Short mmCIF file of C-alpha atoms and ligand atoms in Angstrom, two decimals:
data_model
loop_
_atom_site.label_atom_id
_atom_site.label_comp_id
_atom_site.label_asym_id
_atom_site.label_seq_id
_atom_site.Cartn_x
_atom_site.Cartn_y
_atom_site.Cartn_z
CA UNK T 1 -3.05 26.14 2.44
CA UNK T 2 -3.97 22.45 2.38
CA UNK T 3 -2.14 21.96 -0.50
CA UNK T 4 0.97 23.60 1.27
CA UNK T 5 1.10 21.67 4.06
CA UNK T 6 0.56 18.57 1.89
CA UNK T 7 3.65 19.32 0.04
CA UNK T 8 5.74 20.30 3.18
CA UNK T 9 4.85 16.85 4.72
CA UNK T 10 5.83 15.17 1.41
CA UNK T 11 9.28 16.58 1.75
CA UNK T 12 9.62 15.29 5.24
CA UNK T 13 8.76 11.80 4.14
CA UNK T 14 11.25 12.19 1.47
CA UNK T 15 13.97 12.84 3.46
CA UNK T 16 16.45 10.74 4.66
CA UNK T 17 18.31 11.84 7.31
CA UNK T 18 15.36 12.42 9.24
CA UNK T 19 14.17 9.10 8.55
CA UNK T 20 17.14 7.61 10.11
CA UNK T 21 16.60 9.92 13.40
CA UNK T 22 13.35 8.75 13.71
CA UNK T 23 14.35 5.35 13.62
CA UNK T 24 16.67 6.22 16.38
CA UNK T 25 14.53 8.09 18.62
CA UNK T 26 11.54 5.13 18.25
CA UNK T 27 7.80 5.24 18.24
CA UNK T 28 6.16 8.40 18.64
CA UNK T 29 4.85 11.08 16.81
CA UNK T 30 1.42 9.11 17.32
CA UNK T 31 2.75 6.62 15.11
CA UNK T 32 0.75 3.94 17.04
CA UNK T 33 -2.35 5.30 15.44
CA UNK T 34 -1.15 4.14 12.04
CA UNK T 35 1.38 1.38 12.75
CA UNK T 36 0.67 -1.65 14.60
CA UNK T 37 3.61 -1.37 16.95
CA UNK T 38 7.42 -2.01 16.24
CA UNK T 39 7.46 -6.22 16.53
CA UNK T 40 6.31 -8.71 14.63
CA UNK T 41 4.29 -10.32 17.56
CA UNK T 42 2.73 -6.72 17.88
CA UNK T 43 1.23 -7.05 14.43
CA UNK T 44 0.35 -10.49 14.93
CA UNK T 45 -1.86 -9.94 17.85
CA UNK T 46 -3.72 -6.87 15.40
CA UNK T 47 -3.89 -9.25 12.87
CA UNK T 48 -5.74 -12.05 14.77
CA UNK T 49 -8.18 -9.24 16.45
CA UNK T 50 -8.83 -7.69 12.85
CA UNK T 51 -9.45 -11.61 11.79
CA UNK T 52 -12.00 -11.83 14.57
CA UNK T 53 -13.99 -9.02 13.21
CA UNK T 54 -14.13 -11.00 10.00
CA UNK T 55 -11.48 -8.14 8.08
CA UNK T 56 -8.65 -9.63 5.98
CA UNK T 57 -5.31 -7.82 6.34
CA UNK T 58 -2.03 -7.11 4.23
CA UNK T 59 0.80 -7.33 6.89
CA UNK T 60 3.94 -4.75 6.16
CA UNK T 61 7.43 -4.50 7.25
CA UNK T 62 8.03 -0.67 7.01
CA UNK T 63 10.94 0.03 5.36
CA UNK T 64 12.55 2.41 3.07
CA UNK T 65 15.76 4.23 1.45
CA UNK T 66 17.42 0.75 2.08
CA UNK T 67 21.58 1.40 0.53
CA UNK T 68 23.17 -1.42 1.50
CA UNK T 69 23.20 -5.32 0.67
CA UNK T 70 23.00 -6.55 4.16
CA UNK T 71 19.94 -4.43 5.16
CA UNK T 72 18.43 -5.33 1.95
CA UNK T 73 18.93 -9.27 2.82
CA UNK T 74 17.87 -7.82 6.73
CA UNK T 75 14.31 -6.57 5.22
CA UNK T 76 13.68 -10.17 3.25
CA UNK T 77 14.45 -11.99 6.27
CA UNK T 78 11.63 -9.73 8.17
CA UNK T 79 9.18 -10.74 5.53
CA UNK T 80 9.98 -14.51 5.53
CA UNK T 81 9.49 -14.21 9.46
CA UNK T 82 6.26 -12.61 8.93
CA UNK T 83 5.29 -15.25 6.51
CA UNK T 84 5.98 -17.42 9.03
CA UNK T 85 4.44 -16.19 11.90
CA UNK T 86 0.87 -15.73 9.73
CA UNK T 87 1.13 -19.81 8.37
CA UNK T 88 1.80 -20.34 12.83
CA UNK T 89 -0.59 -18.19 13.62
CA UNK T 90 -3.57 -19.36 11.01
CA UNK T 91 -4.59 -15.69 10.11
CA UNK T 92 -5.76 -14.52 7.08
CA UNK T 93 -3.06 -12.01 6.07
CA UNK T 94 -1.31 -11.09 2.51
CA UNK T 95 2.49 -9.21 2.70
CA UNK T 96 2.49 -6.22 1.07
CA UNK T 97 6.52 -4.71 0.06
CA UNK T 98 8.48 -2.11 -1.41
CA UNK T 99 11.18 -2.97 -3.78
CA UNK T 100 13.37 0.03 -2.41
CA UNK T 101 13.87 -2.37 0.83
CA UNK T 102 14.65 -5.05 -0.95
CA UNK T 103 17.60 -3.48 -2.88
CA UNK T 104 16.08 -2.41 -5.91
CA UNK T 105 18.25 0.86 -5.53
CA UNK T 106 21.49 -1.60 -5.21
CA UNK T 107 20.68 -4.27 -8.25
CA UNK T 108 18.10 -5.91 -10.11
CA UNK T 109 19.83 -9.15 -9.25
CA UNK T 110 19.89 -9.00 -5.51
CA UNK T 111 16.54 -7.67 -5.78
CA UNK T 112 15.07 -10.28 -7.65
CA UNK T 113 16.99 -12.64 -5.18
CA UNK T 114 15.32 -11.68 -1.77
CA UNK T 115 12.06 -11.26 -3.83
CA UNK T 116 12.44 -15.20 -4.61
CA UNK T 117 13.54 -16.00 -1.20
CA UNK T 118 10.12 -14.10 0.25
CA UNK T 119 8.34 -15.61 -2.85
CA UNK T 120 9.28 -19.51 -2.31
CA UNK T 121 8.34 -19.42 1.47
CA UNK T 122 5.13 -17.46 0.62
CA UNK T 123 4.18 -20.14 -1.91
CA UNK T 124 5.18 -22.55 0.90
CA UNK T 125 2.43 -21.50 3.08
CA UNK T 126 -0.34 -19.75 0.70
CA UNK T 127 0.59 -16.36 1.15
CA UNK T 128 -0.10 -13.79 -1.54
CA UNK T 129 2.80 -10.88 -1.48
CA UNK T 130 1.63 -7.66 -3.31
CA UNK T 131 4.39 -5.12 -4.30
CA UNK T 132 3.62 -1.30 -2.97
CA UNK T 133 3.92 1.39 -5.79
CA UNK T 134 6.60 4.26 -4.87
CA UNK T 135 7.73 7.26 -6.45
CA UNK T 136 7.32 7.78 -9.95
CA UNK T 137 11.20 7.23 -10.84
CA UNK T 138 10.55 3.67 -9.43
CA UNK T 139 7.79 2.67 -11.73
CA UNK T 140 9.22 1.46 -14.43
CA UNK T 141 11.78 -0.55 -12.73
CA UNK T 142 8.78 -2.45 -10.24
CA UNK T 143 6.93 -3.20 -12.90
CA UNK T 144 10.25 -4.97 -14.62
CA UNK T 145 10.59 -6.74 -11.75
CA UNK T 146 6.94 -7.48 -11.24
CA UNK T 147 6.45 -9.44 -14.49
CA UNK T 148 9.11 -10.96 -14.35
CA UNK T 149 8.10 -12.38 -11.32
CA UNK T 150 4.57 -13.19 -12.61
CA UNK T 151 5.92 -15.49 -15.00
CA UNK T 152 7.29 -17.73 -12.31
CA UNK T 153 4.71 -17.37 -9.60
CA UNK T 154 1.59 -17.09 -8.92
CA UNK T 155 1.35 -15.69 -5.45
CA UNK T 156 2.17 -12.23 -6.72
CA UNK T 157 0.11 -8.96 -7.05
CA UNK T 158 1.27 -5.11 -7.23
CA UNK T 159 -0.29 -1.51 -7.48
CA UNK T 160 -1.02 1.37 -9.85
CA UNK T 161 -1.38 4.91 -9.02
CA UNK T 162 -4.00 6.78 -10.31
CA UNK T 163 -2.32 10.07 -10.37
CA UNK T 164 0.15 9.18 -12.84
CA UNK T 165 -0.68 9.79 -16.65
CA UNK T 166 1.26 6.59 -17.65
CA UNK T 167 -1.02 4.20 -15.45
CA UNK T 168 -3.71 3.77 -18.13
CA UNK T 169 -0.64 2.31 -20.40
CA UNK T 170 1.08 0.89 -17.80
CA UNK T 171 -2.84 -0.88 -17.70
CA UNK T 172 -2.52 -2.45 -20.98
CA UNK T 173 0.90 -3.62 -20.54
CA UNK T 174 0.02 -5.72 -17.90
CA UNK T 175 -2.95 -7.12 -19.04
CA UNK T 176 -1.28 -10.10 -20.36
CA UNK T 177 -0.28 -11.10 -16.81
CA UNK T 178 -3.97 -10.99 -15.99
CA UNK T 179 -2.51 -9.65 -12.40
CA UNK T 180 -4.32 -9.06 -9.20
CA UNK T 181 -4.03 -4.95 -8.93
CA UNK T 182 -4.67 -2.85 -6.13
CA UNK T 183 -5.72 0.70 -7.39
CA UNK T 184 -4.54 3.51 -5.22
CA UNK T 185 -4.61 7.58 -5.81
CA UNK T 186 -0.87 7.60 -5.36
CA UNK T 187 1.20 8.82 -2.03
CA UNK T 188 4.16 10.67 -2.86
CA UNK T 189 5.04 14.28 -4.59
CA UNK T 190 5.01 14.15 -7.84
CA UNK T 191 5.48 16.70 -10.44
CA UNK T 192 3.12 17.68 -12.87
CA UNK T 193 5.37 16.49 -15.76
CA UNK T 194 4.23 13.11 -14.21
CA UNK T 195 1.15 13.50 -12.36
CA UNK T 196 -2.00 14.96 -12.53
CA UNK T 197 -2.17 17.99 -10.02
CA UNK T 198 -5.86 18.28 -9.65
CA UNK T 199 -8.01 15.72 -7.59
CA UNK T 200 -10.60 16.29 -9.59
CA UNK T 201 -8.33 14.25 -12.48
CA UNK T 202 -7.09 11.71 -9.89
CA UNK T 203 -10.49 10.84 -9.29
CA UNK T 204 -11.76 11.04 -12.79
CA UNK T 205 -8.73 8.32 -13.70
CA UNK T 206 -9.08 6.40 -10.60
CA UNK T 207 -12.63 5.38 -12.03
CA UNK T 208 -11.83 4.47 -14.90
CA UNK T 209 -8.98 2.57 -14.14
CA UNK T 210 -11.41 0.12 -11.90
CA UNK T 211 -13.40 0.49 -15.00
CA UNK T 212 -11.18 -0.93 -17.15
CA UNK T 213 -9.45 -3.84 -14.55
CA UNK T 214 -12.52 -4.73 -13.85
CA UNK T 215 -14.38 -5.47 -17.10
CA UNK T 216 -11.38 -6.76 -18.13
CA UNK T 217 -12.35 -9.72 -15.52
CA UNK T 218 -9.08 -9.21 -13.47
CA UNK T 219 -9.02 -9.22 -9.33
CA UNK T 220 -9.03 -5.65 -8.21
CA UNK T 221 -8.33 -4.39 -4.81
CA UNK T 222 -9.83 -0.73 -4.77
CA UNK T 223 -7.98 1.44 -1.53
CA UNK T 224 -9.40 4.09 -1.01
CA UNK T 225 -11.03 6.36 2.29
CA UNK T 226 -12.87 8.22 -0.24
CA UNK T 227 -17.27 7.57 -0.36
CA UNK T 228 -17.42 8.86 -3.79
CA UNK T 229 -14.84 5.93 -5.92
CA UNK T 230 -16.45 3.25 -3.30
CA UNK T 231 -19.73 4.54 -3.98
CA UNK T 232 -19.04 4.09 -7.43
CA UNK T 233 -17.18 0.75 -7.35
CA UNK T 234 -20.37 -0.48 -5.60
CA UNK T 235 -22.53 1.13 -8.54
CA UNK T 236 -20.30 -0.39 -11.26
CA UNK T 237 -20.14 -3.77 -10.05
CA UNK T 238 -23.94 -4.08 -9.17
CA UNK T 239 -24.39 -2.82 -12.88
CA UNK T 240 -22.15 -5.30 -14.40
CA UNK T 241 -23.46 -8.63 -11.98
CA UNK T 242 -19.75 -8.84 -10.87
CA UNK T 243 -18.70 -11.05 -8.00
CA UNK T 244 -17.66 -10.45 -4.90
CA UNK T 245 -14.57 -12.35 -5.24
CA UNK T 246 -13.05 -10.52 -7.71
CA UNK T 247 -12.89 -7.55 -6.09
CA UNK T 248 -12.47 -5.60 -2.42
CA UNK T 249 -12.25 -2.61 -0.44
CA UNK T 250 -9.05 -2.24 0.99
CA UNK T 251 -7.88 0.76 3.94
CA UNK T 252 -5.21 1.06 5.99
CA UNK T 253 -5.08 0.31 9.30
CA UNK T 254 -6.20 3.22 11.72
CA UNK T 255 -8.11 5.48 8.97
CA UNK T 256 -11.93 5.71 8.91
CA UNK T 257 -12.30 1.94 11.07
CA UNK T 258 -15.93 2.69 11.52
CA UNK T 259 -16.37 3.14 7.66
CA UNK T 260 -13.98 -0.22 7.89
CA UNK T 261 -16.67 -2.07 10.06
CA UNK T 262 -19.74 -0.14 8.12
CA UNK T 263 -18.40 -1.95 4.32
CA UNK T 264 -17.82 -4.97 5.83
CA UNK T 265 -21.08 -5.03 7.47
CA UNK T 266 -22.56 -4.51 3.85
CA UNK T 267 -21.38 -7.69 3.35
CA UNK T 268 -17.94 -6.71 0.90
CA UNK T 269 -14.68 -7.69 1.12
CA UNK T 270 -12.85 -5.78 3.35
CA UNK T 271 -8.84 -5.42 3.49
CA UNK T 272 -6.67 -3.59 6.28
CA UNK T 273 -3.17 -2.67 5.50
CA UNK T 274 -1.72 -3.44 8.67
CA UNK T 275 2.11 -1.57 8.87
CA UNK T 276 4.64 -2.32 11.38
CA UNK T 277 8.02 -1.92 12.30
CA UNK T 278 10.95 0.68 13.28
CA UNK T 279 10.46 2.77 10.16
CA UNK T 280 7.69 4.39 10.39
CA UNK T 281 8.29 7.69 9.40
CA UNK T 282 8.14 8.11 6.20
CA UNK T 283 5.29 6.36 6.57
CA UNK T 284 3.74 8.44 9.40
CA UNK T 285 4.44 11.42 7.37
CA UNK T 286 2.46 10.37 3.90
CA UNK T 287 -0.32 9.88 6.05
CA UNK T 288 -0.24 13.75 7.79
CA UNK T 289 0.11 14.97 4.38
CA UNK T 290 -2.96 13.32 2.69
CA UNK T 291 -4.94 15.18 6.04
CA UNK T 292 -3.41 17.74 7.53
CA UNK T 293 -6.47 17.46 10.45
CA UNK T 294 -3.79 14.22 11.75
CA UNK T 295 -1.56 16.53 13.28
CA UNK T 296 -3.32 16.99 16.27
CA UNK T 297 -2.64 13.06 16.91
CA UNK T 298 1.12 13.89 16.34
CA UNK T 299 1.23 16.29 18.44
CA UNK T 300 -0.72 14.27 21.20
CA UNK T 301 1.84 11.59 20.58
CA UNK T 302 4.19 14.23 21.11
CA UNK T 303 3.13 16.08 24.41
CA UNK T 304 0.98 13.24 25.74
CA UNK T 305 -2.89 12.18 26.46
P1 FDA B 401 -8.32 11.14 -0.27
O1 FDA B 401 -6.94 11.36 0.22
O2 FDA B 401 -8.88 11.96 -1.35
O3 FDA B 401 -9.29 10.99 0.94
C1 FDA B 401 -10.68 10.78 0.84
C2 FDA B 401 -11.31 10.94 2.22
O4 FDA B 401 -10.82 9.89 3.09
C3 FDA B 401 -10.91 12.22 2.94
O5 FDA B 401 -11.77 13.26 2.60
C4 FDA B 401 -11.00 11.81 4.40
O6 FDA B 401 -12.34 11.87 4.81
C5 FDA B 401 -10.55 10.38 4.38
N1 FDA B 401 -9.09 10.25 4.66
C6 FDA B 401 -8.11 10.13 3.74
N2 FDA B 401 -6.90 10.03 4.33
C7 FDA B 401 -7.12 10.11 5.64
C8 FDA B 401 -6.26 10.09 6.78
N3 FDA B 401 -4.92 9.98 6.65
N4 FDA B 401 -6.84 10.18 8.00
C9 FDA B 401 -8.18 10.29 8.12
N5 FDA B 401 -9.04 10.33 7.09
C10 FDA B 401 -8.51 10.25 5.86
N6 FDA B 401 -0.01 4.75 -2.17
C11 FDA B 401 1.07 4.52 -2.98
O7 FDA B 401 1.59 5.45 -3.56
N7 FDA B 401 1.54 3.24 -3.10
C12 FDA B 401 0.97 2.17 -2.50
O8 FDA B 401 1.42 1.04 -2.66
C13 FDA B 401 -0.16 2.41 -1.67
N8 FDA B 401 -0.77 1.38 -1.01
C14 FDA B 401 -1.95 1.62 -0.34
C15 FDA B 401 -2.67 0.56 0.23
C16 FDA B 401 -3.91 0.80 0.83
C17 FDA B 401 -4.68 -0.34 1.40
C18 FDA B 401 -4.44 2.12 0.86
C19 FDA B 401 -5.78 2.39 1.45
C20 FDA B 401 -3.71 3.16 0.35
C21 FDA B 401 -2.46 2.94 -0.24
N9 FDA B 401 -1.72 4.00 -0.74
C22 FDA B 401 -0.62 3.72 -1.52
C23 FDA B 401 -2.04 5.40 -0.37
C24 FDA B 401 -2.90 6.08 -1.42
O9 FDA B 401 -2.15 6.33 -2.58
C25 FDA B 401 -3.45 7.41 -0.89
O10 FDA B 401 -2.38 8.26 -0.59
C26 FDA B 401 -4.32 7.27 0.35
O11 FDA B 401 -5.15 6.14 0.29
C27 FDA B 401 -5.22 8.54 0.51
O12 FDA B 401 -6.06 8.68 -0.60
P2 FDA B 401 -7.62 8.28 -0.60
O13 FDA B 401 -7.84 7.41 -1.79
O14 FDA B 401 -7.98 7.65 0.67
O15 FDA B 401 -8.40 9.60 -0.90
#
C-alpha cells in the first residue's frame, strides 16, 4: 500500500499541468510546513532564526519544468537576488539549484550561461551553490555541466543518489574534481532498469557511498531523516578519527526539527535545506510520497486548523 501511494504521489510531482495550477492557485496544500513561504524576505527571516539556533542552511528557489529562455534567465535572476540578500543579511546560507530551471532542457549554452551569472556573484560574496540531482534522464547531462563548472570555480558542489546503480561509477568519475557531494537516497520514480527498487539496497549503497567519499578525504554532506545511515556515519567517522569539517548532517527544512536540534546538540554539523518560492508543488508532492503519514498536514492545509 505504502509503496502505492508512493508511486501515485510521484506521478503528481511529475506532472506538469498540475504544477502550473498550483502555481496559480498559491500556497496551500500545507505547503508552509515544507517551504519557507513564497518571498525571498520570507526565507530570509527563516534563515536568520535557523542561524540563531546555530543550524547552517542551503537556501532554494523552487523551480521546475522551466521551457522557455526568459523564465530560465527569470530563475538565475532569483538566485543572484538570493545571493544577495544572504551577503546583506550576514547569514550563513549555501544556494542549492536544479539545472531544469536554469534551461538545461533548452541548451547547454544558456545553461551554462545563467549558471556563470549565479556562479560570479556567488564567488563575489562567498557563497557555495550546490546543484540538486533530478531524474535519472538528467544525470548525465548535470554532471557534464557540473565539471565543467568545477574546472572554473571553486564555489561549486552537487549530489548523488543512492538509488541509482550508476552512482558508484558516477563516484569514480568525479573523484578527480575532489568535489564537495551531498549523498541523498534519491526523490523521484525511477524504474528498476535504473534504480534499485528495494530500500534495503538503497540503504546498503547509501553506506557505502559515504564510505567511499569519505575515505577518499572529500567533503560529504550526508541528507538523510533516517537514524540508521546517521547512526552509521557517526560510527564510521569516529572509527576513522575524521573531522568534523569534512563532513555534515544535512535535512530539509520542516522534517524531524527535533532530531535537527538533537544532532546539532551532539555537537555535528547541521544543514537545513530551506525551499521557497511559488513552485512548490512538485516539491510538496516528493515529500507526501516519501511518507504518506504527511497527508494529514495537506489536508489540514486544505480544510483548515
Ligand atoms: P527515508 O525516506 O527512508 O526516511 C527515513 C525516516 O525519516 C522515516 O522512517 C521517517 O521517520 C523520516 N522521514 C523521512 N521523510 C519524512 C517526511 N517527509 N516527513 C516526516 N518524516 C520523514 N533528492 C534528490 O533526488 N535530489 C536532491 O538533490 C535532493 N536533495 C536533498 C537535500 C537534502 C538536505 C535532503 C535531506 C534530501 C534531499 N533529497 C534529494 C531527498 C532525498 O533523496 C530523499 O527523498 C529524502 O531525504 C527522504 O529519504 P531519507 O533519506 O530521509 O530516508
Amino acid at each position: 500500500m505504502e509503496k502505492l501511494l508512493r508511486n501515485f504521489f510521484l506521478f503528481l510531482a511529475s506532472n506538469k499541468q498540475l504544477t502550473k495550477a498550483a502555481k496559480r492557485y498559491g500556497m496551500k496544500f500545507g505547503a508552509s510546513r515544507f517551504v519557507a513561504g513564497a518571498t525571498l524576505n520570507g526565507a530570509l527571516s527563516t534563515i536568520k532564526d535557523l542561524n540563531n539556533q546555530g543550524f547552517s542552511v542551503t537556501i532554494d528557489h523552487l523551480g521546475e519544468f522551466v521551457d522557455n529562455e526568459v523564465e530560465a534567465v527569470e530563475m538565475a535572476d532569483h538566485c543572484i537576488q538570493a545571493i544577495k540578500g544572504i551577503a546583506r543579511d550576514h547569514l550563513e546560507s549555501q544556494l542549492s539549484l536544479k539545472l531544469t530551471s536554469m534551461g538545461l532542457d533548452i541548451s547547454h549554452e544558456l545553461c551554462l550561461a545563467n549558471m556563470r551569472r549565479i556562479l560570479d556573484t556567488a564567488k563575489e560574496h562567498g557563497v557555495f551553490i550546490t546543484i540538486d540531482a533530478e531524474d535519472h534522464a538528467h544525470t548525465e547531462a548535470t554532471l557534464d555541466i557540473f565539471k565543467e563548472l568545477k574546472s572554473e570555480y571553486d564555489n561549486i558542489g552537487t549530489v548523488v543518489q543512492a538509488y541509482l546503480y550508476r552512482t558508484v561509477d558516477d563516484l569514480e568519475d568525479l573523484n578527480p574534481y575532489h568535489p564537495r557531494l551531498r549523498i541523498v537516497k534519491g526523490a523521484y520514480k525511477e524504474p528498476p532498469e535504473v534504480a534499485f527498487p528495494d530500500k534495503k539496497d538503497v540503504d546498503q549503497n547509501f553506506k557505502n557511498l559515504i564510505t567511499i567519499h569519505l575515505l577518499r578525504g572529500n567533503h560529504t554532506a550526508i541528507a538523510t531523516h533516517d537514524d540508521e545511515i546517521i547512526r552509521f556515519t557517526k560510527e564510521l567517522v569516529r572509527k576513522h578519527n575524521i573531522g568534523k569539517d569534512q563532513f555534515e548532517f544535512q535535512m530539509l527544512y520542516g522534517i524531524r526539527p527535533e532530531r535537527q536540534r538533537q544532532i546539532l546538540a551532539e555537537g555535528y554539523n547541521m544543514r537545513i535545506y530551506v525551499p521557497y518560492g511559488e513552485d512548490w508543488y512538485g516539491y510538496n508532492i516528493r515529500r507526501l510520497a516519501e511518507r504518506p503519514a504527511n497527508v494529514a498536514f495537506v489536508l489540514k492545509g486544505v480544510f483548515g486548523k
